[in-house]
Amino acid sequence: MAFYEEFVEVMLSAEQLQKRVAELGAQITQDYRGKDLALVGIMKGSLFFLTDLARHIDLPVTVELMGVSSYQGGTETTGEVRVTHDVSKPVHGRHVLLVEDIIDTGLTMRFLLDNFAARHPASVKVATLLEKPSRAKVKVGIDYKGFTIEDRFVVGYGLDYGEKYRNLPFVGVMRTD
Ligand code: IMP
Ligand code: MG
């Protein structure tokens, strides 16, 4: 029995994730053909989605990482966002696609959109694997979305609980029974 089976129930299987990520990659390939695209993954949650998505984009993209922290340890966001790691190259004049694991309250993405707008890229768009619309505190436009989910705390495929469970190949819900 795998280590997680006792604690986590599958919500989105590895197959469902891979199929949807391939579709998003194909869409992004179409939309950005002939454009200079920088993928900016938001650490650490987006890492697994980012690397799978990048492999489905048939364009010479660059990959950057941005680290932000908004969680003080629990499952509730505080609204306070802090940059812990910045991109390594300027994005001025380039097309930026911010890649997130989940948009929950929207506060992190709102901060990132404002932060990137100030760098004067050619454009900034948003790709997120998951959205929990019922939790939104601020409205952010999502250009590429994997799945809409209900208000459950999820783990796996990059998403963590206390830094663990990121390495599950699926998205799951912590068992409460
Ligand atoms: P927001 O600022 O509330 O939209 O929070 C976004 C960040 O909170 C995400 O990038 C995740 O790191 C984290 N987060 C929100 N919901 C969940 C969840 O259900 N599981 C794990 N992390 C989550
Ligand atoms: Mg995150």
CSV table of C-alpha atoms and ligand atoms in Angstrom, one decimal:
chain,number,residue,atom,x,y,z
A,1,MET,CA,0.0,0.0,0.0
A,2,ALA,CA,1.3,3.4,-1.0
A,3,PHE,CA,2.1,5.8,1.9
A,4,TYR,CA,-0.7,8.2,1.1
A,5,GLU,CA,-3.6,5.8,0.7
A,6,GLU,CA,-4.5,6.0,4.4
A,7,PHE,CA,-4.6,9.8,4.3
A,8,VAL,CA,-5.6,11.0,0.9
A,9,GLU,CA,-8.6,10.4,-1.4
A,10,VAL,CA,-8.2,10.9,-5.2
A,11,MET,CA,-10.1,13.9,-6.6
A,12,LEU,CA,-8.4,14.2,-10.0
A,13,SER,CA,-6.5,11.2,-11.2
A,14,ALA,CA,-3.0,11.3,-12.9
A,15,GLU,CA,-4.7,10.5,-16.2
A,16,GLN,CA,-7.2,13.3,-15.9
A,17,LEU,CA,-4.4,15.8,-15.0
A,18,GLN,CA,-2.2,14.7,-17.9
A,19,LYS,CA,-5.0,14.9,-20.4
A,20,ARG,CA,-6.0,18.4,-19.3
A,21,VAL,CA,-2.4,19.6,-19.2
A,22,ALA,CA,-1.8,18.4,-22.7
A,23,GLU,CA,-4.9,20.3,-23.9
A,24,LEU,CA,-3.7,23.5,-22.2
A,25,GLY,CA,-0.3,23.1,-23.7
A,26,ALA,CA,-1.8,22.8,-27.2
A,27,GLN,CA,-3.9,25.9,-26.6
A,28,ILE,CA,-1.0,27.9,-25.4
A,29,THR,CA,1.1,26.7,-28.4
A,30,GLN,CA,-1.6,28.1,-30.7
A,31,ASP,CA,-2.0,31.3,-28.9
A,32,TYR,CA,1.6,32.2,-28.6
A,33,ARG,CA,3.0,31.0,-32.0
A,34,GLY,CA,5.5,33.6,-33.2
A,35,LYS,CA,5.7,35.3,-29.8
A,36,ASP,CA,8.5,35.5,-27.3
A,37,LEU,CA,7.0,33.6,-24.3
A,38,ALA,CA,8.4,33.4,-20.7
A,39,LEU,CA,6.7,30.8,-18.5
A,40,VAL,CA,6.9,32.0,-14.9
A,41,GLY,CA,6.2,29.2,-12.4
A,42,ILE,CA,5.1,30.3,-8.9
A,43,MET,CA,7.0,28.2,-6.4
A,44,LYS,CA,6.7,25.7,-5.1
A,45,GLY,CA,3.1,24.6,-5.8
A,46,SER,CA,3.2,25.0,-9.6
A,47,LEU,CA,6.5,23.0,-10.2
A,48,PHE,CA,4.9,19.8,-11.2
A,49,PHE,CA,2.2,21.5,-13.4
A,50,LEU,CA,4.8,23.8,-14.9
A,51,THR,CA,7.2,21.1,-16.0
A,52,ASP,CA,4.4,19.0,-17.5
A,53,LEU,CA,2.8,22.0,-19.2
A,54,ALA,CA,6.1,23.2,-20.6
A,55,ARG,CA,6.7,19.8,-22.3
A,56,HIS,CA,3.3,20.2,-24.1
A,57,ILE,CA,4.2,23.7,-25.5
A,58,ASP,CA,5.7,23.3,-28.9
A,59,LEU,CA,7.5,26.7,-28.9
A,60,PRO,CA,10.9,28.0,-27.8
A,61,VAL,CA,9.8,29.2,-24.4
A,62,THR,CA,12.0,30.2,-21.4
A,63,VAL,CA,11.2,29.0,-17.9
A,64,GLU,CA,11.5,31.2,-14.9
A,65,LEU,CA,10.6,30.7,-11.2
A,66,MET,CA,9.1,33.2,-8.8
A,67,GLY,CA,8.8,32.4,-5.1
A,68,VAL,CA,6.1,34.0,-3.0
A,69,SER,CA,4.9,33.2,0.4
A,70,SER,CA,1.5,34.0,1.8
A,71,TYR,CA,0.9,31.2,4.2
A,72,GLN,CA,1.9,31.3,7.9
A,73,GLY,CA,1.6,27.5,8.2
A,74,GLY,CA,-2.1,26.7,8.4
A,75,THR,CA,-4.6,26.4,5.6
A,76,GLU,CA,-5.8,30.0,5.6
A,77,THR,CA,-4.1,32.7,3.7
A,78,THR,CA,-3.3,35.9,5.5
A,79,GLY,CA,-3.4,38.2,2.5
A,80,GLU,CA,0.2,39.2,3.1
A,81,VAL,CA,2.4,38.3,0.2
A,82,ARG,CA,6.1,38.4,0.2
A,83,VAL,CA,8.6,37.7,-2.7
A,84,THR,CA,11.1,35.0,-1.6
A,85,HIS,CA,12.7,34.4,-5.0
A,86,ASP,CA,12.6,36.6,-8.1
A,87,VAL,CA,13.0,35.8,-11.8
A,88,SER,CA,16.6,35.6,-13.0
A,89,LYS,CA,16.1,37.6,-16.2
A,90,PRO,CA,14.1,40.7,-17.0
A,91,VAL,CA,10.7,40.1,-18.6
A,92,HIS,CA,10.5,43.7,-20.1
A,93,GLY,CA,9.0,43.5,-23.6
A,94,ARG,CA,8.3,39.7,-23.4
A,95,HIS,CA,5.0,37.8,-23.2
A,96,VAL,CA,4.7,36.5,-19.6
A,97,LEU,CA,2.5,33.5,-18.6
A,98,LEU,CA,2.2,33.2,-14.9
A,99,VAL,CA,1.8,29.5,-13.9
A,100,GLU,CA,0.1,28.7,-10.6
A,101,ASP,CA,-1.1,25.6,-8.9
A,102,ILE,CA,-4.3,27.0,-7.5
A,103,ILE,CA,-6.2,30.3,-7.2
A,104,ASP,CA,-8.0,30.3,-3.9
A,105,THR,CA,-8.7,33.8,-2.5
A,106,GLY,CA,-6.9,35.3,-5.5
A,107,LEU,CA,-4.8,37.5,-3.3
A,108,THR,CA,-1.5,35.9,-4.4
A,109,MET,CA,-2.3,36.3,-8.1
A,110,ARG,CA,-3.5,39.9,-7.6
A,111,PHE,CA,-0.2,40.7,-6.1
A,112,LEU,CA,1.7,38.9,-8.9
A,113,LEU,CA,-0.3,40.7,-11.6
A,114,ASP,CA,0.5,44.1,-10.1
A,115,ASN,CA,4.1,43.1,-9.6
A,116,PHE,CA,4.6,42.0,-13.2
A,117,ALA,CA,2.7,44.9,-14.7
A,118,ALA,CA,5.3,47.2,-13.2
A,119,ARG,CA,8.0,45.4,-15.2
A,120,HIS,CA,6.4,46.4,-18.5
A,121,PRO,CA,6.1,43.0,-20.3
A,122,ALA,CA,4.4,42.8,-23.7
A,123,SER,CA,1.6,41.0,-22.0
A,124,VAL,CA,0.8,39.1,-18.8
A,125,LYS,CA,-1.6,36.1,-18.7
A,126,VAL,CA,-2.5,33.5,-16.1
A,127,ALA,CA,-2.5,29.8,-16.2
A,128,THR,CA,-3.7,27.8,-13.1
A,129,LEU,CA,-4.2,24.1,-12.6
A,130,LEU,CA,-7.0,24.7,-10.2
A,131,GLU,CA,-9.5,27.4,-9.2
A,132,LYS,CA,-11.7,27.5,-6.1
A,133,PRO,CA,-14.2,30.2,-7.1
A,134,SER,CA,-16.2,29.9,-3.9
A,135,ARG,CA,-13.2,31.3,-1.9
A,136,ALA,CA,-12.5,34.3,-4.1
A,137,LYS,CA,-11.8,37.6,-2.3
A,138,VAL,CA,-10.6,39.5,-5.3
A,139,LYS,CA,-11.4,38.9,-8.9
A,140,VAL,CA,-8.5,37.8,-11.2
A,141,GLY,CA,-8.9,36.9,-14.8
A,142,ILE,CA,-7.8,33.4,-15.6
A,143,ASP,CA,-6.7,32.7,-19.2
A,144,TYR,CA,-5.9,29.0,-18.9
A,145,LYS,CA,-7.5,26.8,-16.3
A,146,GLY,CA,-7.2,23.1,-15.6
A,147,PHE,CA,-10.1,22.5,-13.3
A,148,THR,CA,-12.7,24.3,-11.2
A,149,ILE,CA,-13.0,22.6,-7.8
A,150,GLU,CA,-15.2,23.0,-4.7
A,151,ASP,CA,-14.0,24.3,-1.4
A,152,ARG,CA,-11.9,21.4,-0.2
A,153,PHE,CA,-8.2,21.5,0.9
A,154,VAL,CA,-6.3,19.6,-1.8
A,155,VAL,CA,-2.9,18.1,-2.0
A,156,GLY,CA,-0.7,16.4,-4.6
A,157,TYR,CA,0.8,17.3,-8.0
A,158,GLY,CA,2.7,20.2,-6.4
A,159,LEU,CA,0.1,21.2,-3.7
A,160,ASP,CA,1.2,20.6,-0.1
A,161,TYR,CA,0.0,20.2,3.4
A,162,GLY,CA,2.7,21.2,5.7
A,163,GLU,CA,5.2,20.9,2.8
A,164,LYS,CA,4.3,17.2,2.3
A,165,TYR,CA,2.2,15.3,-0.4
A,166,ARG,CA,3.6,17.5,-3.3
A,167,ASN,CA,4.9,14.3,-4.9
A,168,LEU,CA,1.6,12.6,-5.4
A,169,PRO,CA,0.9,12.1,-9.1
A,170,PHE,CA,-2.8,13.0,-8.6
A,171,VAL,CA,-4.7,15.7,-6.8
A,172,GLY,CA,-6.4,14.5,-3.7
A,173,VAL,CA,-8.4,15.5,-0.6
A,174,MET,CA,-7.2,14.7,3.0
A,175,ARG,CA,-9.4,12.1,4.5
A,176,THR,CA,-11.3,13.2,7.5
A,177,ASP,CA,-12.9,9.9,8.4
B,1,IMP,P1,-4.6,32.6,-2.6
B,1,IMP,O1,-3.7,33.8,-2.5
B,1,IMP,O2,-5.6,32.5,-1.5
B,1,IMP,O3,-5.3,32.5,-4.0
B,1,IMP,O4,-3.7,31.3,-2.4
B,1,IMP,C1,-3.0,30.8,-3.4
B,1,IMP,C2,-2.0,29.8,-2.7
B,1,IMP,O5,-2.4,29.2,-1.5
B,1,IMP,C3,-1.7,28.7,-3.7
B,1,IMP,O6,-0.6,29.1,-4.6
B,1,IMP,C4,-1.4,27.6,-2.8
B,1,IMP,O7,0.0,27.5,-2.5
B,1,IMP,C5,-2.1,27.8,-1.5
B,1,IMP,N1,-3.4,27.0,-1.5
B,1,IMP,C6,-4.6,27.5,-1.6
B,1,IMP,N2,-5.5,26.5,-1.5
B,1,IMP,C7,-4.8,25.4,-1.3
B,1,IMP,C8,-5.2,24.0,-1.2
B,1,IMP,O8,-6.4,23.5,-1.2
B,1,IMP,N3,-4.1,23.1,-1.0
B,1,IMP,C9,-2.8,23.5,-0.9
B,1,IMP,N4,-2.5,24.8,-1.1
B,1,IMP,C10,-3.4,25.7,-1.3
B,2,MG,MG,1.3,28.4,-4.4
